[in-house]
Coordinates of C-alpha atoms and ligand atoms in Angstrom, one line a residue:
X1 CA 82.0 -15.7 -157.1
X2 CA 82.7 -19.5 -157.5
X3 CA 79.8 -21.2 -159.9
X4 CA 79.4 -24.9 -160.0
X5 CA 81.5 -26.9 -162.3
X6 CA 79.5 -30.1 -163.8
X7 CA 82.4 -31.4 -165.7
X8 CA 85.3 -32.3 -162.8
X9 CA 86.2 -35.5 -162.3
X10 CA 86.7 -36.9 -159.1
X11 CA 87.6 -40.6 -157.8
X12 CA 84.3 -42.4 -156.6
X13 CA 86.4 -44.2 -154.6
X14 CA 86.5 -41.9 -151.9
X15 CA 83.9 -40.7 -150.3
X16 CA 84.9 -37.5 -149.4
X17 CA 85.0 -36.8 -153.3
X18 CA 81.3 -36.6 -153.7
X19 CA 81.2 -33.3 -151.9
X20 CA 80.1 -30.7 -154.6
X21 CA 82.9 -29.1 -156.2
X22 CA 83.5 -25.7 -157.7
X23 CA 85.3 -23.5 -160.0
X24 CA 87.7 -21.2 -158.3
X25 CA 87.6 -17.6 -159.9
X26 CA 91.2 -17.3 -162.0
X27 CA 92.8 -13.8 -162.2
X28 CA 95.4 -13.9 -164.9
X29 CA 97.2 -10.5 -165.4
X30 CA 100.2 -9.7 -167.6
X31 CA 102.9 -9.6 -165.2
X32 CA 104.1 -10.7 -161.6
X33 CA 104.2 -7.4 -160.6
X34 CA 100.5 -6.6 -161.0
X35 CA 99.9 -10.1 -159.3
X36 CA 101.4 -8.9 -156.0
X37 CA 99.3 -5.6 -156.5
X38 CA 96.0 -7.9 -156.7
X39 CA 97.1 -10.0 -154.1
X40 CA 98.2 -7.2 -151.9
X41 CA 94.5 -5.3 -152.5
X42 CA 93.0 -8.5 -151.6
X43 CA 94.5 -8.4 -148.5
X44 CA 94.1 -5.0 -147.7
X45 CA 90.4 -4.6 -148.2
X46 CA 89.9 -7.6 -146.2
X47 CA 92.1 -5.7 -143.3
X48 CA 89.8 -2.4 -143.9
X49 CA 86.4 -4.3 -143.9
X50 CA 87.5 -6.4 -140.6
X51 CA 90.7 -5.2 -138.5
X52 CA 90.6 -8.0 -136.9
X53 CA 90.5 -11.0 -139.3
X54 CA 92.4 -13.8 -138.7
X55 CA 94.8 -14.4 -142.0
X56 CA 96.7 -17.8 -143.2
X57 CA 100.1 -16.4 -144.3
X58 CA 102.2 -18.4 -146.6
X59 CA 105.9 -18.1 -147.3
X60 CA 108.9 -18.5 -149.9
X61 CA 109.1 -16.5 -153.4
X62 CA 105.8 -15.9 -154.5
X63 CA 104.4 -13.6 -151.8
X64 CA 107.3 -11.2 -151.2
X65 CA 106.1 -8.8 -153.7
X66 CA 102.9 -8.8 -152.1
X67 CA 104.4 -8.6 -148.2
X68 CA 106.3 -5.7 -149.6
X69 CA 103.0 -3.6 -150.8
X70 CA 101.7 -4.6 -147.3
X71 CA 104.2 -2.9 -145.8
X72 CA 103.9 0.1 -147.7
X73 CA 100.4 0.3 -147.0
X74 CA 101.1 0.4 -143.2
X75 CA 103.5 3.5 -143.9
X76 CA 100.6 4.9 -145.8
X77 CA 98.3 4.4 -142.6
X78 CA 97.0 1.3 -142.9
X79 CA 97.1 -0.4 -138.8
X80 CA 97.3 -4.5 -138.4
X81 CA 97.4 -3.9 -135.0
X82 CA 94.2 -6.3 -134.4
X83 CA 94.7 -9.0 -137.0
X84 CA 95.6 -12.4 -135.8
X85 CA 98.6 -14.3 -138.1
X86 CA 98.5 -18.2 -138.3
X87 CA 101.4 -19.7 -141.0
X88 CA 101.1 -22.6 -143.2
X89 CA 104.3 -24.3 -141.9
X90 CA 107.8 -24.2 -140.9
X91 CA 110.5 -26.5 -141.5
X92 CA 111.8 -29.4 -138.7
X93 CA 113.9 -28.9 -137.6
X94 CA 115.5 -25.6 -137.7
X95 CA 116.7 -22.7 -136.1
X96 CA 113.9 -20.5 -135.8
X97 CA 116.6 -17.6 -135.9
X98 CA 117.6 -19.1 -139.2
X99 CA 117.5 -16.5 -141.9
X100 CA 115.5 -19.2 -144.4
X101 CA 113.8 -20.4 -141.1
X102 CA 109.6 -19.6 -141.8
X103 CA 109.5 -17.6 -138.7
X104 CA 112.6 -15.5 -139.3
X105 CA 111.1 -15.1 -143.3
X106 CA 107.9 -13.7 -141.9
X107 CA 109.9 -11.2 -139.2
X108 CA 112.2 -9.8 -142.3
X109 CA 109.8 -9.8 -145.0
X110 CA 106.3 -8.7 -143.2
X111 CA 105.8 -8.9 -139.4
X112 CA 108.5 -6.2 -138.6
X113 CA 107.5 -3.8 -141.2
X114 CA 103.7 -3.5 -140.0
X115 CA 102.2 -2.9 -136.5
X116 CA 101.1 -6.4 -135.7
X117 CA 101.3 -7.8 -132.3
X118 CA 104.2 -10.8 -132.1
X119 CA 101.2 -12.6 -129.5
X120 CA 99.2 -12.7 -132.6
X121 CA 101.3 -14.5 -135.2
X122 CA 101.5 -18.1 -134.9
X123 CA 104.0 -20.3 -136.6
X124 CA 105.0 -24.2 -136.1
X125 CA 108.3 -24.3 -133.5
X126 CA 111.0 -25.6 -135.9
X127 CA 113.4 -25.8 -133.1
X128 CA 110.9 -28.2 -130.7
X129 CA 112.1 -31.3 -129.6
X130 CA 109.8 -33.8 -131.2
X131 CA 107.8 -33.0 -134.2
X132 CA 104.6 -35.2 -133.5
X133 CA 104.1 -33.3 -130.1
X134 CA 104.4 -29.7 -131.8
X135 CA 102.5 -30.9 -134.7
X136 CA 99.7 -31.6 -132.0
X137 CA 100.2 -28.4 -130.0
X138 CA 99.9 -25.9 -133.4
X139 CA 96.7 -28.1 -134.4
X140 CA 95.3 -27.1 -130.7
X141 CA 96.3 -23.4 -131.6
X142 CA 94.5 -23.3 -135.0
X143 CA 91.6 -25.0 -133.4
X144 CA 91.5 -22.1 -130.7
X145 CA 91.9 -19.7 -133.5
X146 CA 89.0 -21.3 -135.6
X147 CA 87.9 -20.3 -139.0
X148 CA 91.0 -18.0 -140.5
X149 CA 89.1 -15.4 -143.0
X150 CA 91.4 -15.5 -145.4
X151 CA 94.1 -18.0 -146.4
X152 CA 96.8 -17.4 -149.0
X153 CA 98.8 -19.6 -150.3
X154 CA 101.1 -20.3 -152.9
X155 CA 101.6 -23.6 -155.0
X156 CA 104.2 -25.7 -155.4
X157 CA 107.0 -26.4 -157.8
X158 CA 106.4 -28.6 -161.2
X159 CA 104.6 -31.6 -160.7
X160 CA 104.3 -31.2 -156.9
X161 CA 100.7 -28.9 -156.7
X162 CA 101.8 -28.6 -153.1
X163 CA 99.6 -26.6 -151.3
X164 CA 101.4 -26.0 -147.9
X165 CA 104.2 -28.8 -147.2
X166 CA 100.9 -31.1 -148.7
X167 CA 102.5 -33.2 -151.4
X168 CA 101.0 -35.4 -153.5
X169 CA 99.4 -38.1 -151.6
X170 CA 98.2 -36.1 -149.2
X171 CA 94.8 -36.6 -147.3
X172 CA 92.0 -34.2 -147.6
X173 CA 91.7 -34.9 -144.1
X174 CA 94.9 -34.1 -143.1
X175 CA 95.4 -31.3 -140.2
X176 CA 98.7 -30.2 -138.9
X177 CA 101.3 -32.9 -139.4
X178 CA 104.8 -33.6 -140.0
X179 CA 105.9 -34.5 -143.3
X180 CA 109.4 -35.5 -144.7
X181 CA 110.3 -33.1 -148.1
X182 CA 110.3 -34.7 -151.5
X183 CA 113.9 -34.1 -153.6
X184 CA 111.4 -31.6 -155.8
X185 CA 110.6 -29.4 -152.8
X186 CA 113.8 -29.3 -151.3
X187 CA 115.6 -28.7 -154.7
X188 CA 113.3 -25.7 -155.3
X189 CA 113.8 -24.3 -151.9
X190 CA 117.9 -24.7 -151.8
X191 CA 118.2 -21.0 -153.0
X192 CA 117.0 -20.0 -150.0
X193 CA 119.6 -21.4 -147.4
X194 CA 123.6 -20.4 -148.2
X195 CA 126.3 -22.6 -150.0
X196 CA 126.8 -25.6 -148.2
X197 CA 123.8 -26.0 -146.3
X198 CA 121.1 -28.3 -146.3
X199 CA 117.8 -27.9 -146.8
X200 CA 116.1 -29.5 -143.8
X201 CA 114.4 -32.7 -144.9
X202 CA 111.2 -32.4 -142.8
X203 CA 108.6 -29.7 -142.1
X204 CA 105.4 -29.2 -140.1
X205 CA 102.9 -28.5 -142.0
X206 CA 99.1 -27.1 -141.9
X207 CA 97.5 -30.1 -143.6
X208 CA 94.9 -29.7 -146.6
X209 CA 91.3 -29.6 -144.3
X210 CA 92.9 -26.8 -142.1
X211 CA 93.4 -25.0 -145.7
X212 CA 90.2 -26.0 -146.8
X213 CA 88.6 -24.9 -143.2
X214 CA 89.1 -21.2 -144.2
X215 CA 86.2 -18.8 -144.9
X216 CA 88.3 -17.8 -148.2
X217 CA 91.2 -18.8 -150.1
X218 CA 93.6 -17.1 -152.3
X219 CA 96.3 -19.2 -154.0
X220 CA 98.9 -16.8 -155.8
X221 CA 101.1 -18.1 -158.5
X222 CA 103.8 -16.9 -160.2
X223 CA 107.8 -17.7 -160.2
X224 CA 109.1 -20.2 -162.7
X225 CA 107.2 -23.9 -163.3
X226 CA 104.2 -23.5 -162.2
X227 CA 101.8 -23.4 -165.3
X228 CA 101.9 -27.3 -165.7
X229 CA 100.7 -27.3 -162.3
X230 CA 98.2 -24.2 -162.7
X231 CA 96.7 -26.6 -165.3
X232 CA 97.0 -30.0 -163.7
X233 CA 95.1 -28.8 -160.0
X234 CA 92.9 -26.1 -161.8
X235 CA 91.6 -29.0 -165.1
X236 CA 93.4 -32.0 -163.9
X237 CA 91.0 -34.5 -162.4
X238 CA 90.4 -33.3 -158.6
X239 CA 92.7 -36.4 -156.6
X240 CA 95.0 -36.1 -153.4
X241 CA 97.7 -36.8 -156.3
X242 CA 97.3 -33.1 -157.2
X243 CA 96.7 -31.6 -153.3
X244 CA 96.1 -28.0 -155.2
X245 CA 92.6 -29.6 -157.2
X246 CA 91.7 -29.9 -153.4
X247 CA 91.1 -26.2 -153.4
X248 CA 88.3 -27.2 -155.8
X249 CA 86.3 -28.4 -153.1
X250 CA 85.9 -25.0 -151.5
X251 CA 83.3 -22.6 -152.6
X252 CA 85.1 -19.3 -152.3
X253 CA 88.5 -19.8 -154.2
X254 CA 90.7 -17.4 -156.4
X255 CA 93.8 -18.3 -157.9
X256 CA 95.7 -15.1 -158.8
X257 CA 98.0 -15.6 -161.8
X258 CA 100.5 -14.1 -164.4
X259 CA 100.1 -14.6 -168.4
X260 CA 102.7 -16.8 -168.3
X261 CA 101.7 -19.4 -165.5
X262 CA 98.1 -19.4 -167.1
X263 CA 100.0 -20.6 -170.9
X264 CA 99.1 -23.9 -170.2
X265 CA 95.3 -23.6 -168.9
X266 CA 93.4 -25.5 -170.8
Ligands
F6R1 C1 105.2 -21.9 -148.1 C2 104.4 -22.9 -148.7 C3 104.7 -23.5 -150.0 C4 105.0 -22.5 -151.1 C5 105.3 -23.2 -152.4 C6 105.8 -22.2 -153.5 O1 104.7 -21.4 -146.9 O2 103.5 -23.3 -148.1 O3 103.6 -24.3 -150.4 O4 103.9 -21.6 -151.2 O5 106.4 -24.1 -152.2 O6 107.0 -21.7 -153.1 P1 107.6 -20.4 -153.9 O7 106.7 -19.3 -153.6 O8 109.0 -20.2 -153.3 O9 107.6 -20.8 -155.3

């Protein structure tokens, strides 16, 4: 239950900042592990109540734990046959056999540990040719898709607030677009490609209106870094420097967090 929030601050400069804003509902619990449990009951009552929703899946640390409970739930009887999968982004370009590639993450960690069907999960094609076109062909796909019913993301590392591959700067317009990595990003994500290799320096990414598009949001946070951040999107005045005080624009988010990314909330 989100309640109105008379004191944000937003930039009367733009118009799309005199939408109404909210206060997300904030979740703290005392350890990581009892975030992924949340997370993953979050997503598994929203699987029981509707087989077939349509969920925004995001990647790297922070929803592993989670992906993992999923998977145990399928072994304890629990069918994704029917929902449809649409991910935040993928990096360009890439091998999309790549073990850090997005698409290879969500076959290791989730997709082949549950029963949903491969025609169902969408995922930007880090190996196409030009990134403009398949930005422009995944934007048709989430458009055919419409409305997910629940998104889930993660947020980004210190002074980013990514949501997505959104950096700071980012329109609340945006939809699916390409976007070149800032050093922050790619230094975070370097532990997940070997010695030696580069992180790509681009990625497709959903863009923050396709985020905010969804009936409900649930950001998770938790790895190291992230309670400036927590504090700047979730306090901070709401400004496409901060893309995650965006999500304060939507009327139905919760931002699930551990004791120690919630130290700084103000
Ligand atoms: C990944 C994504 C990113 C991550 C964020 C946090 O699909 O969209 O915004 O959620 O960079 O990454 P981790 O979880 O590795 O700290």
């Amino acid at each position: 239950m989100s309640t109105v929030d008379q004191k944000v601050s937003v930039n009367p400069l733009h118009p799309e900042f005199l939408r109404q804003a909210y206060r997300p509902k904030e979740i703290i619990l005392p350890t990581p592990e009892e975030v992924d449990r949340f997370a993953a009951e979050t997503v598994i009552e929203q699987v029981i109540q509707k087989p077939n929703s349509y969920i925004t899946f995001a990647t790297g640390g922070t929803p592993i734990g989670m992906y993992q409970l999923l998977a145990e739930a399928h072994r304890n009887g629990l069918s994704f046959a029917d929902v449809v999968a649409a991910n935040l982004d993928e990096y360009w370009p890439i091998d999309t056999s790549h073990p850090a590639s997005y698409a290879q993450f969500m076959r290791d960690t989730l997709f082949s540990h549950i029963d949903i069907d491969p025609r169902n999960c969408h995922i930007p094609h880090g190996d196409a040719r030009n990134q403009y076109e398949e930005a422009a062909k995944y934007q048709n796909v989430l458009t055919q898709l419409g409305k997910p019913d629940l998104t889930i993301l993660g947020l980004g590392p210190g002074e980013t607030c990514h949501i997505a591959f959104n950096g700071p700067g980012t329109s609340i317009d945006s939809s699916v677009h390409y976007v070149e990595l800032d050093e922050e990003t790619i230094e975070a994500n370097q532990r997940f490609f070997g010695p030696g290799e580069s992180v790509p320096t681009g990625a497709l990414t959903q863009g923050v209106a396709n985020i905010l598009n969804a009936q409900k949001i649930m950001m998770i946070v938790k790895g190291e870094g992230k309670a400036w951040g927590v504090n700047r999107s979730l306090r901070g005045p709401i400004s496409e420097e901060a893309p995650a005080s965006l999500l304060r624009f939507h009327p139905d988010v919760t931002v699930i967090m551990d004791e120690e990314e919630a130290s700084m909330l103000s």
